[in-house]
Structures are given as C-alpha cells and as structure tokens.
mmCIF file of C-alpha atoms in Angstrom:
data_model
loop_
_atom_site.group_PDB
_atom_site.id
_atom_site.type_symbol
_atom_site.label_atom_id
_atom_site.label_comp_id
_atom_site.label_asym_id
_atom_site.label_seq_id
_atom_site.Cartn_x
_atom_site.Cartn_y
_atom_site.Cartn_z
ATOM 1 C CA MET O 787 -34.796 -55.051 61.870
ATOM 2 C CA ASN O 788 -31.630 -54.427 61.254
ATOM 3 C CA SER O 789 -31.757 -53.200 57.094
ATOM 4 C CA ALA O 790 -29.837 -56.597 56.361
ATOM 5 C CA LEU O 791 -32.663 -58.783 57.667
ATOM 6 C CA PHE O 792 -34.902 -56.204 55.797
ATOM 7 C CA ILE O 793 -33.545 -56.547 53.139
ATOM 8 C CA ALA O 794 -33.018 -60.685 53.114
ATOM 9 C CA GLN O 795 -36.587 -61.062 54.157
ATOM 10 C CA ARG O 796 -38.021 -58.752 51.363
ATOM 11 C CA MET O 797 -36.332 -60.680 48.764
ATOM 12 C CA THR O 798 -36.757 -63.792 49.771
ATOM 13 C CA ALA O 799 -40.639 -62.201 50.107
ATOM 14 C CA VAL O 800 -39.981 -62.024 46.115
ATOM 15 C CA ILE O 801 -39.080 -65.561 45.379
ATOM 16 C CA LEU O 802 -42.004 -66.820 48.113
ATOM 17 C CA ALA O 803 -44.149 -65.425 45.667
ATOM 18 C CA PHE O 804 -43.950 -67.475 42.842
ATOM 19 C CA ALA O 805 -42.406 -70.699 44.506
ATOM 20 C CA VAL O 806 -45.925 -70.573 46.565
ATOM 21 C CA ALA O 807 -47.768 -70.227 43.403
ATOM 22 C CA ILE O 808 -46.604 -72.589 41.260
ATOM 23 C CA HIS O 809 -47.108 -74.625 43.915
ATOM 24 C CA LEU O 810 -50.442 -74.048 44.776
ATOM 25 C CA VAL O 811 -50.998 -74.687 40.406
ATOM 26 C CA THR O 812 -49.678 -78.208 40.954
ATOM 27 C CA ILE O 813 -51.572 -79.252 43.732
ATOM 28 C CA ILE O 814 -54.580 -78.057 41.944
ATOM 29 C CA TYR O 815 -53.279 -79.298 39.130
ATOM 30 C CA ALA O 816 -52.791 -82.806 41.172
ATOM 31 C CA ALA O 817 -56.019 -83.296 42.712
ATOM 32 C CA GLN O 818 -57.657 -82.030 39.544
ATOM 33 C CA HIS O 819 -56.004 -84.687 37.322
ATOM 34 C CA GLY O 820 -56.944 -87.108 40.143
ATOM 35 C CA LEU O 821 -53.227 -87.893 40.498
ATOM 36 C CA THR O 822 -52.128 -90.356 42.826
ATOM 37 C CA ALA O 823 -49.076 -90.240 45.012
ATOM 38 C CA GLY O 824 -47.574 -93.135 42.579
ATOM 39 C CA HIS O 825 -48.135 -91.182 39.156
ATOM 40 C CA ILE O 826 -46.736 -87.720 41.130
ATOM 41 C CA LEU O 827 -43.230 -89.708 42.364
ATOM 42 C CA GLN O 828 -43.139 -90.675 38.509
ATOM 43 C CA ARG O 829 -43.067 -87.048 37.508
ATOM 44 C CA THR O 830 -40.411 -85.969 40.332
ATOM 45 C CA HIS O 831 -38.300 -88.759 39.890
ATOM 46 C CA GLY O 832 -34.867 -87.232 38.949
ATOM 47 C CA ASN O 833 -37.168 -84.476 37.467
ATOM 48 C CA LEU O 834 -33.592 -81.690 37.916
ATOM 49 C CA ALA O 835 -35.986 -78.511 37.629
ATOM 50 C CA PHE O 836 -38.488 -79.965 40.265
ATOM 51 C CA LEU O 837 -35.075 -80.325 42.524
ATOM 52 C CA ALA O 838 -34.078 -77.062 41.944
ATOM 53 C CA LEU O 839 -37.785 -75.375 42.775
ATOM 54 C CA TYR O 840 -38.328 -77.006 45.755
ATOM 55 C CA SER O 841 -34.593 -75.731 47.108
ATOM 56 C CA THR O 842 -34.917 -72.623 46.370
ATOM 57 C CA PHE O 843 -38.712 -72.750 48.052
ATOM 58 C CA VAL O 844 -36.786 -73.966 51.046
ATOM 59 C CA ILE O 845 -34.229 -71.749 51.152
ATOM 60 C CA ALA O 846 -36.667 -69.075 50.731
ATOM 61 C CA ALA O 847 -39.391 -70.213 53.433
ATOM 62 C CA ALA O 848 -36.190 -71.028 56.004
ATOM 63 C CA ILE O 849 -34.606 -67.395 55.904
ATOM 64 C CA HIS O 850 -37.972 -65.961 55.365
ATOM 65 C CA GLY O 851 -39.727 -67.137 58.204
ATOM 66 C CA PRO O 852 -37.496 -67.052 61.138
ATOM 67 C CA ILE O 853 -37.234 -63.554 60.154
ATOM 68 C CA GLY O 854 -40.965 -62.994 60.643
ATOM 69 C CA LEU O 855 -41.189 -64.888 63.362
ATOM 70 C CA ARG O 856 -38.472 -63.128 65.596
ATOM 71 C CA ASN O 857 -40.191 -59.852 64.769
ATOM 72 C CA ILE O 858 -43.862 -61.118 66.152
ATOM 73 C CA LEU O 859 -41.655 -62.496 69.388
ATOM 74 C CA ARG O 860 -39.790 -59.192 69.858
ATOM 75 C CA GLU O 861 -43.009 -57.163 69.234
ATOM 76 C CA TRP O 862 -45.769 -59.832 70.667
ATOM 77 C CA LEU O 863 -43.948 -60.861 73.688
ATOM 78 C CA GLY O 864 -40.277 -58.560 73.744
ATOM 79 C CA TRP O 865 -38.343 -61.258 73.907
ATOM 80 C CA TRP O 866 -35.476 -60.164 71.564
ATOM 81 C CA GLY O 867 -31.364 -60.556 72.455
ATOM 82 C CA HIS O 868 -28.998 -63.307 71.077
ATOM 83 C CA ARG O 869 -31.318 -66.761 72.635
ATOM 84 C CA ILE O 870 -33.586 -65.608 70.978
ATOM 85 C CA ASP O 871 -31.864 -65.052 67.788
ATOM 86 C CA ALA O 872 -29.151 -68.439 68.594
ATOM 87 C CA SER O 873 -32.980 -70.291 68.756
ATOM 88 C CA LEU O 874 -34.170 -68.973 65.697
ATOM 89 C CA PHE O 875 -30.930 -69.497 63.611
ATOM 90 C CA ALA O 876 -31.515 -73.305 64.968
ATOM 91 C CA PHE O 877 -34.719 -72.917 63.880
ATOM 92 C CA ALA O 878 -34.044 -72.190 60.648
ATOM 93 C CA LEU O 879 -31.494 -74.497 60.104
ATOM 94 C CA MET O 880 -34.027 -77.048 61.005
ATOM 95 C CA LEU O 881 -36.814 -75.816 58.454
ATOM 96 C CA LEU O 882 -33.408 -75.600 55.797
ATOM 97 C CA ALA O 883 -32.797 -79.049 57.032
ATOM 98 C CA LEU O 884 -36.128 -81.266 57.039
ATOM 99 C CA GLY O 885 -37.562 -79.105 53.442
ATOM 100 C CA LEU O 886 -33.969 -80.051 51.728
ATOM 101 C CA ARG O 887 -34.663 -83.753 53.085
ATOM 102 C CA ALA O 888 -38.386 -83.436 51.722
ATOM 103 C CA ALA O 889 -37.534 -81.981 48.027
ATOM 104 C CA TYR O 890 -34.776 -84.631 47.344
ATOM 105 C CA GLY O 891 -36.535 -87.631 49.140
ATOM 106 C CA VAL O 892 -39.280 -87.067 46.558
ATOM 107 C CA PHE O 893 -36.510 -86.395 43.959
ATOM 108 C CA VAL O 894 -34.867 -90.367 44.292
ATOM 109 C CA ALA O 895 -38.109 -91.582 45.354
ATOM 110 C CA MET I 11 -76.532 -27.376 66.770
ATOM 111 C CA THR I 12 -75.747 -24.091 68.826
ATOM 112 C CA GLY I 13 -77.440 -23.768 71.876
ATOM 113 C CA THR I 14 -77.666 -27.286 72.236
ATOM 114 C CA GLU I 15 -76.267 -28.915 75.601
ATOM 115 C CA LEU I 16 -73.255 -30.433 75.094
ATOM 116 C CA THR I 17 -71.924 -32.908 77.131
ATOM 117 C CA VAL I 18 -68.195 -33.690 77.860
ATOM 118 C CA ARG I 19 -66.533 -36.667 79.659
ATOM 119 C CA ILE I 20 -62.773 -35.545 80.437
ATOM 120 C CA TRP I 21 -60.102 -36.971 82.276
ATOM 121 C CA ARG I 22 -59.135 -36.645 85.161
ATOM 122 C CA GLY I 23 -55.439 -37.841 87.268
ATOM 123 C CA GLN I 24 -52.525 -39.536 86.244
ATOM 124 C CA GLU I 25 -52.785 -43.119 84.817
ATOM 125 C CA ASP I 26 -54.867 -43.947 87.223
ATOM 126 C CA GLY I 27 -57.592 -41.656 86.855
ATOM 127 C CA GLU I 28 -61.020 -41.414 86.307
ATOM 128 C CA PHE I 29 -63.770 -39.326 83.748
ATOM 129 C CA GLN I 30 -65.630 -36.819 85.048
ATOM 130 C CA THR I 31 -68.742 -35.493 82.928
ATOM 131 C CA TYR I 32 -69.481 -31.780 82.480
ATOM 132 C CA ARG I 33 -72.317 -29.566 80.149
ATOM 133 C CA LEU I 34 -71.977 -26.766 78.471
ATOM 134 C CA ALA I 35 -74.003 -25.113 75.439
ATOM 135 C CA THR I 36 -72.437 -25.630 71.919
ATOM 136 C CA ARG I 37 -71.825 -22.025 70.636
ATOM 137 C CA ALA I 38 -71.435 -21.210 66.638
ATOM 138 C CA ALA I 39 -67.977 -22.711 65.478
ATOM 139 C CA GLN I 40 -66.283 -24.573 68.864
ATOM 140 C CA THR I 41 -63.598 -25.714 68.496
ATOM 141 C CA VAL I 42 -62.644 -28.712 71.490
ATOM 142 C CA LEU I 43 -60.007 -26.148 72.696
ATOM 143 C CA ASP I 44 -62.537 -23.700 73.315
ATOM 144 C CA VAL I 45 -64.741 -26.260 75.147
ATOM 145 C CA VAL I 46 -61.799 -27.374 77.200
ATOM 146 C CA THR I 47 -60.804 -23.328 77.809
ATOM 147 C CA GLU I 48 -64.656 -22.610 78.966
ATOM 148 C CA ILE I 49 -64.890 -25.541 81.275
ATOM 149 C CA GLN I 50 -61.476 -25.039 83.075
ATOM 150 C CA ARG I 51 -62.199 -20.952 83.563
ATOM 151 C CA GLY I 52 -65.892 -21.938 84.299
ATOM 152 C CA GLN I 53 -66.646 -25.043 86.055
ATOM 153 C CA GLU I 54 -62.851 -26.885 86.856
ATOM 154 C CA PRO I 55 -60.125 -24.075 87.696
ATOM 155 C CA ASP I 56 -57.791 -27.216 88.244
ATOM 156 C CA LEU I 57 -58.335 -28.928 85.086
ATOM 157 C CA ALA I 58 -54.430 -28.911 83.401
ATOM 158 C CA TYR I 59 -54.141 -28.757 79.614
ATOM 159 C CA ARG I 60 -51.887 -27.538 77.513
ATOM 160 C CA TYR I 61 -51.949 -24.652 74.551
ATOM 161 C CA ALA I 62 -50.130 -21.927 73.445
ATOM 162 C CA CYS I 63 -50.718 -20.875 69.915
ATOM 163 C CA ARG I 64 -54.711 -21.810 68.916
ATOM 164 C CA VAL I 65 -54.097 -21.340 65.546
ATOM 165 C CA GLY I 66 -52.467 -24.755 64.054
ATOM 166 C CA MET I 67 -49.006 -23.837 64.481
ATOM 167 C CA CYS I 68 -47.389 -24.416 68.300
ATOM 168 C CA GLY I 69 -48.230 -28.342 68.358
ATOM 169 C CA SER I 70 -49.449 -28.236 72.113
ATOM 170 C CA CYS I 71 -52.912 -28.442 72.365
ATOM 171 C CA ALA I 72 -53.484 -32.067 70.779
ATOM 172 C CA MET I 73 -55.327 -34.924 73.016
ATOM 173 C CA THR I 74 -57.564 -37.615 72.176
ATOM 174 C CA VAL I 75 -60.777 -36.881 71.280
ATOM 175 C CA ASN I 76 -63.817 -38.969 71.040
ATOM 176 C CA GLY I 77 -60.933 -41.879 71.038
ATOM 177 C CA ALA I 78 -58.484 -40.609 68.007
ATOM 178 C CA PRO I 79 -55.723 -38.132 69.008
ATOM 179 C CA ARG I 80 -56.194 -34.155 67.040
ATOM 180 C CA TRP I 81 -55.222 -30.411 67.254
ATOM 181 C CA THR I 82 -57.887 -29.306 69.344
ATOM 182 C CA CYS I 83 -57.552 -25.696 68.506
ATOM 183 C CA ARG I 84 -58.105 -26.662 64.943
ATOM 184 C CA THR I 85 -60.889 -29.572 65.515
ATOM 185 C CA ARG I 86 -64.377 -28.204 65.522
ATOM 186 C CA VAL I 87 -66.931 -30.074 67.958
ATOM 187 C CA SER I 88 -69.768 -30.209 65.198
ATOM 188 C CA ALA I 89 -66.973 -32.374 62.978
ATOM 189 C CA VAL I 90 -66.290 -34.876 66.146
ATOM 190 C CA ALA I 91 -69.351 -34.595 68.640
ATOM 191 C CA ARG I 92 -70.790 -37.836 68.865
ATOM 192 C CA LYS I 93 -74.904 -37.962 70.254
ATOM 193 C CA GLY I 94 -73.839 -34.410 71.518
ATOM 194 C CA ILE I 95 -70.848 -36.110 73.414
ATOM 195 C CA LEU I 96 -67.453 -35.207 74.122
ATOM 196 C CA LYS I 97 -64.551 -37.457 75.114
ATOM 197 C CA LEU I 98 -61.370 -35.877 76.240
ATOM 198 C CA GLN I 99 -57.745 -37.863 77.166
ATOM 199 C CA PRO I 100 -54.599 -37.645 77.089
ATOM 200 C CA LEU I 101 -52.849 -37.955 74.261
ATOM 201 C CA ARG I 102 -51.701 -42.461 74.382
ATOM 202 C CA ASN I 103 -48.011 -43.206 74.434
ATOM 203 C CA LEU I 104 -46.823 -40.830 76.435
ATOM 204 C CA PRO I 105 -46.794 -40.910 79.986
ATOM 205 C CA VAL I 106 -49.553 -38.867 81.911
ATOM 206 C CA VAL I 107 -48.496 -35.591 83.968
ATOM 207 C CA LYS I 108 -52.393 -34.518 84.299
ATOM 208 C CA ASP I 109 -55.477 -35.124 83.547
ATOM 209 C CA LEU I 110 -55.074 -33.744 79.646
ATOM 210 C CA VAL I 111 -51.208 -33.017 79.456
ATOM 211 C CA VAL I 112 -48.438 -35.793 79.155
ATOM 212 C CA ASP I 113 -44.478 -35.728 79.748
ATOM 213 C CA MET I 114 -43.271 -35.438 75.841
ATOM 214 C CA THR I 115 -40.093 -36.133 77.239
ATOM 215 C CA THR I 116 -39.433 -39.064 75.898
ATOM 216 C CA PHE I 117 -40.845 -37.933 72.034
ATOM 217 C CA PHE I 118 -37.731 -35.658 71.836
ATOM 218 C CA VAL I 119 -35.763 -38.233 73.363
ATOM 219 C CA LYS I 120 -36.869 -40.503 70.419
ATOM 220 C CA TRP I 121 -36.321 -37.294 67.785
ATOM 221 C CA GLN I 122 -32.529 -37.344 68.804
ATOM 222 C CA LYS I 123 -32.416 -41.121 68.968
ATOM 223 C CA ALA I 124 -32.966 -41.144 64.758
ATOM 224 C CA LYS I 125 -30.464 -38.105 64.652
ATOM 225 C CA GLY I 126 -32.998 -35.499 63.889
ATOM 226 C CA VAL I 127 -31.116 -32.598 64.112
ATOM 227 C CA PHE I 128 -28.885 -31.188 61.259
ATOM 228 C CA GLU I 129 -25.750 -31.721 61.300
ATOM 229 C CA PRO I 130 -23.292 -29.606 59.644
ATOM 230 C CA GLY I 131 -19.884 -31.046 59.790
ATOM 231 C CA SER I 132 -16.820 -29.640 61.885
ATOM 232 C CA VAL I 133 -15.300 -27.846 58.616
ATOM 233 C CA PRO I 134 -18.488 -25.382 57.356
ATOM 234 C CA LEU I 135 -18.949 -25.729 53.418
ATOM 235 C CA ALA I 136 -16.943 -23.363 51.460
ATOM 236 C CA ASP I 137 -19.377 -22.307 49.775
ATOM 237 C CA PHE I 138 -23.627 -22.170 49.871
ATOM 238 C CA ALA I 139 -25.612 -25.890 49.021
ATOM 239 C CA ILE I 140 -27.315 -25.386 45.368
ATOM 240 C CA VAL I 141 -30.636 -26.246 46.130
ATOM 241 C CA LYS I 142 -33.015 -26.207 43.028
ATOM 242 C CA PRO I 143 -36.906 -26.188 44.642
ATOM 243 C CA ASN I 144 -37.737 -28.653 41.665
ATOM 244 C CA SER I 145 -34.554 -31.455 42.492
ATOM 245 C CA ALA I 146 -35.964 -35.072 43.756
ATOM 246 C CA GLU I 147 -34.616 -34.397 47.116
ATOM 247 C CA ARG I 148 -35.900 -31.036 47.750
ATOM 248 C CA ARG I 149 -39.648 -32.010 46.900
ATOM 249 C CA ALA I 150 -38.716 -35.058 49.570
ATOM 250 C CA VAL I 151 -38.107 -32.316 52.295
ATOM 251 C CA ASP I 152 -41.220 -30.641 51.324
ATOM 252 C CA ALA I 153 -42.987 -32.724 51.871
ATOM 253 C CA GLY I 154 -42.296 -33.479 55.726
ATOM 254 C CA VAL I 155 -41.033 -30.523 56.821
ATOM 255 C CA GLU I 156 -44.091 -28.616 58.026
ATOM 256 C CA CYS I 157 -43.954 -31.338 61.120
ATOM 257 C CA ILE I 158 -45.224 -29.188 64.142
ATOM 258 C CA GLY I 159 -44.127 -31.972 66.591
ATOM 259 C CA CYS I 160 -48.071 -32.228 68.334
ATOM 260 C CA GLY I 161 -47.333 -35.906 69.341
ATOM 261 C CA ILE I 162 -50.321 -36.952 67.346
ATOM 262 C CA CYS I 163 -48.344 -39.407 65.049
ATOM 263 C CA TYR I 164 -46.156 -40.958 67.743
ATOM 264 C CA SER I 165 -50.124 -41.660 70.178
ATOM 265 C CA ALA I 166 -52.066 -42.731 66.631
ATOM 266 C CA CYS I 167 -49.134 -46.062 66.558
ATOM 267 C CA ASP I 168 -49.989 -49.300 67.125
ATOM 268 C CA VAL I 169 -46.165 -49.596 66.883
ATOM 269 C CA VAL I 170 -45.301 -47.562 69.097
ATOM 270 C CA ALA I 171 -47.772 -48.875 71.614
ATOM 271 C CA TRP I 172 -46.490 -52.216 71.551
ATOM 272 C CA ASP I 173 -42.752 -51.740 71.090
ATOM 273 C CA ARG I 174 -41.112 -49.184 73.656
ATOM 274 C CA ASP I 175 -38.116 -48.542 71.279
ATOM 275 C CA TYR I 176 -40.035 -47.534 68.487
ATOM 276 C CA LEU I 177 -38.657 -44.200 67.875
ATOM 277 C CA GLY I 178 -42.457 -43.843 66.012
ATOM 278 C CA PRO I 179 -43.527 -41.948 62.563
ATOM 279 C CA ALA I 180 -42.256 -38.217 63.769
ATOM 280 C CA ALA I 181 -38.784 -38.566 64.420
ATOM 281 C CA LEU I 182 -38.011 -40.998 61.458
ATOM 282 C CA ASN I 183 -40.102 -38.212 59.330
ATOM 283 C CA ARG I 184 -37.400 -35.710 60.648
ATOM 284 C CA ALA I 185 -34.886 -38.321 59.813
ATOM 285 C CA TRP I 186 -35.838 -38.295 56.497
ATOM 286 C CA THR I 187 -36.112 -34.658 55.783
ATOM 287 C CA LEU I 188 -31.951 -34.842 56.776
ATOM 288 C CA VAL I 189 -31.389 -37.572 54.765
ATOM 289 C CA ASN I 190 -32.331 -35.531 51.676
ATOM 290 C CA ASP I 191 -30.505 -32.306 52.914
ATOM 291 C CA VAL I 192 -27.422 -32.231 50.383
ATOM 292 C CA ARG I 193 -25.738 -29.813 53.113
ATOM 293 C CA ASP I 194 -26.162 -32.277 56.026
ATOM 294 C CA ARG I 195 -22.889 -34.406 56.816
ATOM 295 C CA GLY I 196 -24.043 -36.776 59.009
ATOM 296 C CA GLN I 197 -25.974 -39.109 57.083
ATOM 297 C CA THR I 198 -24.069 -42.842 57.497
ATOM 298 C CA GLU I 199 -24.496 -42.219 61.568
ATOM 299 C CA ARG I 200 -28.207 -41.301 60.950
ATOM 300 C CA LEU I 201 -28.940 -44.377 58.445
ATOM 301 C CA ALA I 202 -27.886 -46.301 61.042
ATOM 302 C CA ALA I 203 -29.704 -45.141 63.689
ATOM 303 C CA VAL I 204 -32.461 -45.256 61.703
ATOM 304 C CA ALA I 205 -31.892 -48.695 60.541
ATOM 305 C CA ALA I 206 -31.251 -50.038 64.259
ATOM 306 C CA VAL I 207 -33.705 -52.261 66.663
ATOM 307 C CA GLY I 208 -36.930 -49.939 67.104
ATOM 308 C CA GLY I 209 -35.991 -47.814 63.527
ATOM 309 C CA CYS I 210 -37.507 -47.220 60.269
ATOM 310 C CA HIS I 211 -37.514 -51.352 59.561
ATOM 311 C CA SER I 212 -39.995 -51.771 62.429
ATOM 312 C CA CYS I 213 -42.696 -49.574 60.716
ATOM 313 C CA HIS I 214 -46.011 -52.502 59.879
ATOM 314 C CA THR I 215 -47.380 -49.569 57.374
ATOM 315 C CA HIS I 216 -50.688 -49.382 59.366
ATOM 316 C CA MET I 217 -50.157 -45.642 58.124
ATOM 317 C CA SER I 218 -52.349 -44.414 61.218
ATOM 318 C CA CYS I 219 -50.238 -41.728 61.248
ATOM 319 C CA THR I 220 -50.582 -40.637 57.459
ATOM 320 C CA ARG I 221 -54.487 -40.078 58.575
ATOM 321 C CA LEU I 222 -54.473 -38.696 61.361
ATOM 322 C CA CYS I 223 -51.186 -36.254 60.821
ATOM 323 C CA PRO I 224 -53.381 -32.858 61.132
ATOM 324 C CA LYS I 225 -51.131 -31.178 58.571
ATOM 325 C CA ASN I 226 -51.671 -33.635 56.352
ATOM 326 C CA LEU I 227 -47.728 -34.870 55.664
ATOM 327 C CA ALA I 228 -47.134 -38.429 55.480
ATOM 328 C CA PRO I 229 -44.879 -39.935 57.714
ATOM 329 C CA THR I 230 -45.361 -43.028 56.509
ATOM 330 C CA TYR I 231 -43.714 -42.365 53.265
ATOM 331 C CA ALA I 232 -40.956 -40.448 54.896
ATOM 332 C CA ILE I 233 -40.080 -44.154 56.629
ATOM 333 C CA GLY I 234 -40.854 -45.832 53.411
ATOM 334 C CA GLY I 235 -38.005 -44.054 51.966
ATOM 335 C CA LEU I 236 -35.731 -44.288 55.666
ATOM 336 C CA LYS I 237 -36.218 -48.138 54.391
ATOM 337 C CA ARG I 238 -35.133 -47.777 50.680
ATOM 338 C CA ALA I 239 -31.980 -45.607 51.736
ATOM 339 C CA SER I 240 -30.498 -47.694 54.840
ATOM 340 C CA ALA I 241 -30.834 -51.165 52.806
ATOM 341 C CA ARG I 242 -28.861 -49.559 49.612
ATOM 342 C CA ALA I 243 -26.381 -48.437 52.401
ATOM 343 C CA ALA I 244 -26.177 -51.817 53.629
ATOM 344 C CA LEU I 245 -25.396 -52.793 50.777
ATOM 345 C CA LYS I 246 -23.042 -50.607 49.732
ATOM 346 C CA VAL I 247 -21.123 -51.789 52.842
ATOM 347 C CA THR I 248 -20.784 -55.083 52.069
ATOM 348 C CA THR I 249 -20.424 -54.566 48.403
#
C-alpha cells in the first residue's frame, strides 16, 4: 500500500467513525421508539442534512472498503497487479453508485 | 533445577527434516546456547548452529526456542524450559541451511531495499552537523540504533510470513534511524522505498517484533514514524 492509499484509508476511517456512530444511534432510536418505515421516510424526505450525512458516509465507505479489501486480497491470496486494482476501482464505483442512489432515494421518497 | 535431566528436541535437516531428542543434565545459570554446544561437543558432532560473541553483541545465535525466537546466548534454560523440555528450531521466515542455521541473505537484502544505509550525498558537508543529545531526532535515533541484526523480529513477524515482499521490522527500524539522521542526504529515496509495496504501510502493528526484540527496541514505533513521515512526504508532493 502506498502513502496515498494509506492517507485515504486513515482519513476515511475518521469520517466513518462518526458516520457509523450516528447511523447506529439512529437505528437504535428508530427501533426503541417504534418508528415505522413511513415515519422514517417522513423525517428523511427533503432533509438536506440527512442527504449530506449519508452521501459523506457512502463516499467514505466506497474509498475505505476497497483499500482494505485490496490489502486482504494481496496478503491472504497473493493477488495483486493492475487487473486487481482495476477490479477494486470498479467495486468502489459500484459501492458509490448504489450507496448514493439509496441515499437519494430515501431523500426524495 | 541443577542436576535434573533436560530433554532437548532439536530440528535436524533443512526444510524437510525431523526433530531428534537429546538428554543432558541441567547446570546452574545454563543458557540455551550452552545446551546446544554441549550436545554438539558430546553427542552430535555434525549438529549445525551459529554463534560468535556469546555475550549478546553479535546477534548470530538466534533460533526458535519453545516456539519463540530468542538470542540463545542470553536466554537461560530455567526461564524458557517447560517441564524440563526445550524444543529448538531454526528461525522462522528464512530458508534453512542445515539444522539450526538459516540463510540470512534475504534479511540483509531487505535492509538495502529499505535504504538502510547512510547516504552521505555527492558533496561532503561543509562543517560538522550539530546534533543536540536531547533533540527529538537524536532521541529517535537512540531508540532504535542498538539493533544487532539478529533477525529475531523478522522471524517473529507474521506479516513477513504471509507477504514475501515485506521489508520487515529490522530493515524499517534502521531506515527510521536514518530518517532522523540530519546528516543523511538520501531521504527522498528512502521515504519512497519504505512507502512502496511491502514497506511500512504493510505493518499490522501486531507488535511481536517489539515484544521479542532482545535489545528491547520498539520497531513497531519506528514503523509508525515511517508511516507518518512518508505520508507527510506524499502530501508535500501533491500540494
């Protein structure tokens, strides 16, 4: 792993630490207060703060995850090279597209 | 413990081989190296092992003792024997030459790859470098400079075991002492070398090297320093 990937992984880890904590607290709050899907969508509809938070979450996860996966593939399976990097870049784009689509979907629902 | 029987199981052969069992009497203040020497002189003349100084300076007598790499000249039998049994193997992560002797070539080649040699530059400094003893750089050098190149950290490291390109704790520790050497003129190349594939960023901070280093050095912290220094260098290049 070169320094650029190291920095990217550490910086996104900082973002994820906050984002995951907020995400978990939100889940626990929703479960404890018996919120239905309808109630949740009412709160998220048109909520720019929600959209900003979850978009940041998705972007950080799409960067952080594939870098870690790259290390695992290299260390445990010995897979490395441009082909693996291209595959992981495609995987990152897929995470980004699916994640942003989901966040936007909940925002406009 | 003196006078009781010690059972010693020693690896014989190369990568393929088997343990052979020897028995001898324990002695007061006996080291593991004493045991190996007594067996070679009295029972097994063709037993191969390596040592030189016998006083913890040269780093040549390291081997795996009851599962952990140790310098055998400074390791008392009484501290490591379990129920009167010693199991001796060559160091892990290096090719076995014969019995307890490993080929250290890869270990030292990686020191070179990590740019673990002083680079004076093409033009000598005009004057002596002033290095204050209590400066942060000098203290960082002091913390890692007493490495004796025994290979114990390299043998203890799991990342070395699963990543053949990983430079290992000793080479990176040496690089860190040179990163903090204000006289050195090869920092750009060194930071690029330690940040490449198999460099400092591959360390998982297991700290086996730091736990087992016989000189009580902390290569894990040296590697942490390299991570920060190489990251700072990368940010400077891109900004």
